[in-house]
mmCIF file of C-alpha atoms in Angstrom:
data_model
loop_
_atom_site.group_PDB
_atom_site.id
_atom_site.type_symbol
_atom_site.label_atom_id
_atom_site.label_comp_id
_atom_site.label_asym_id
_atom_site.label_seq_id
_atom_site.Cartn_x
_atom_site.Cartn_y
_atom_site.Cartn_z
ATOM 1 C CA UNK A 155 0.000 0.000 0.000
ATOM 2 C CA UNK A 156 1.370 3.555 -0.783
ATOM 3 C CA UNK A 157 0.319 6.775 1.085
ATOM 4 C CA UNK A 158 -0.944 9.438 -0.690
ATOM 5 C CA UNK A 159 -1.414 13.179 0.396
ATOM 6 C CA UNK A 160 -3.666 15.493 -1.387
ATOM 7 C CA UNK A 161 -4.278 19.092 -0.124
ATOM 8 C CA UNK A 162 -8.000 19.879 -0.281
ATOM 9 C CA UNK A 163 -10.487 22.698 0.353
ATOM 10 C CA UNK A 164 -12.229 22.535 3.581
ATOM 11 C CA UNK A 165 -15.739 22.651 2.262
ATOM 12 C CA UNK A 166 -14.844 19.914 -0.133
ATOM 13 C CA UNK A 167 -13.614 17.707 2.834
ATOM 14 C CA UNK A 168 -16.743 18.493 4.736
ATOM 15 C CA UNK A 169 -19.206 17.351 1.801
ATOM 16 C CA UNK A 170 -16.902 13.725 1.595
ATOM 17 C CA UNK A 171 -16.754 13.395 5.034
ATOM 18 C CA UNK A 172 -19.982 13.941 4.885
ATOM 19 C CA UNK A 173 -20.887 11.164 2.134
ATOM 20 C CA UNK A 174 -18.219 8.433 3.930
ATOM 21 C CA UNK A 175 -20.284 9.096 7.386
ATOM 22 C CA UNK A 176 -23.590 8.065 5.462
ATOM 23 C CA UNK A 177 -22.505 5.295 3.645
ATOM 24 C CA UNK A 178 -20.773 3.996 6.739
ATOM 25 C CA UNK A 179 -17.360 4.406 5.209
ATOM 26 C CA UNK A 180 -14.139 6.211 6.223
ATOM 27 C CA UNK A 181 -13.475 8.680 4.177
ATOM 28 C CA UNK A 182 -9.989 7.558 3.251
ATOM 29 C CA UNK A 183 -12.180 4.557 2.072
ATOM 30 C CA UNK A 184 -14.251 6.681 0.363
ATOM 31 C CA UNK A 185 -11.786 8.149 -1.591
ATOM 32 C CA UNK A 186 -10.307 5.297 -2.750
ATOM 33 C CA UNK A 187 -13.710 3.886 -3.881
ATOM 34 C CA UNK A 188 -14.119 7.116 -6.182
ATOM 35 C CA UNK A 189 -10.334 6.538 -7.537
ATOM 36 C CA UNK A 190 -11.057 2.793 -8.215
ATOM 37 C CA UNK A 191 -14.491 4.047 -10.001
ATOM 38 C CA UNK A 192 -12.769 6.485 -12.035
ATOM 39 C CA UNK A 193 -9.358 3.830 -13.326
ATOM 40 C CA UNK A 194 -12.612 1.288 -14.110
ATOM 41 C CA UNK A 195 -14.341 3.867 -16.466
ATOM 42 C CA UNK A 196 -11.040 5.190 -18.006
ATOM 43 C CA UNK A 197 -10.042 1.084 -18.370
ATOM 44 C CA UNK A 198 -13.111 0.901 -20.497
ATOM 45 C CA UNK A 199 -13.050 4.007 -22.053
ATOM 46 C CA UNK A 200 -9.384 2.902 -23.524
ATOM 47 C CA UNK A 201 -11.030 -0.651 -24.396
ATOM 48 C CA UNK A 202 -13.637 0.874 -26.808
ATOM 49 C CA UNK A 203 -10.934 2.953 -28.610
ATOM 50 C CA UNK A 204 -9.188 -0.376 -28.698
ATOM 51 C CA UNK A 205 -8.527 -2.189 -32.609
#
């Protein structure tokens, strides 16, 4: 596992903080889960341009 530090506004850490609390996630989780979502749609994205 590699730590990663990103610098973020504090109204945008309230609203995920907000969004980990009420799906019962961390919000280090949470973040993760939108990176994973994001390399899955950019995986497929690059498949369709594919030959």
């Amino acid at each position: 596992m590699i730590r990663f530090l990103v610098n973020i506004p504090v109204e945008l850490h309230r609203m995920l903080k907000k969004e980990a609390i009420a799906y019962g996630q961390t919000l280090n989780g949470l973040i993760r889960q939108i990176l994973w979502d994001w390399a899955e749609r950019q995986s497929k994205e690059a498949d369709k341009h594919s030959p």
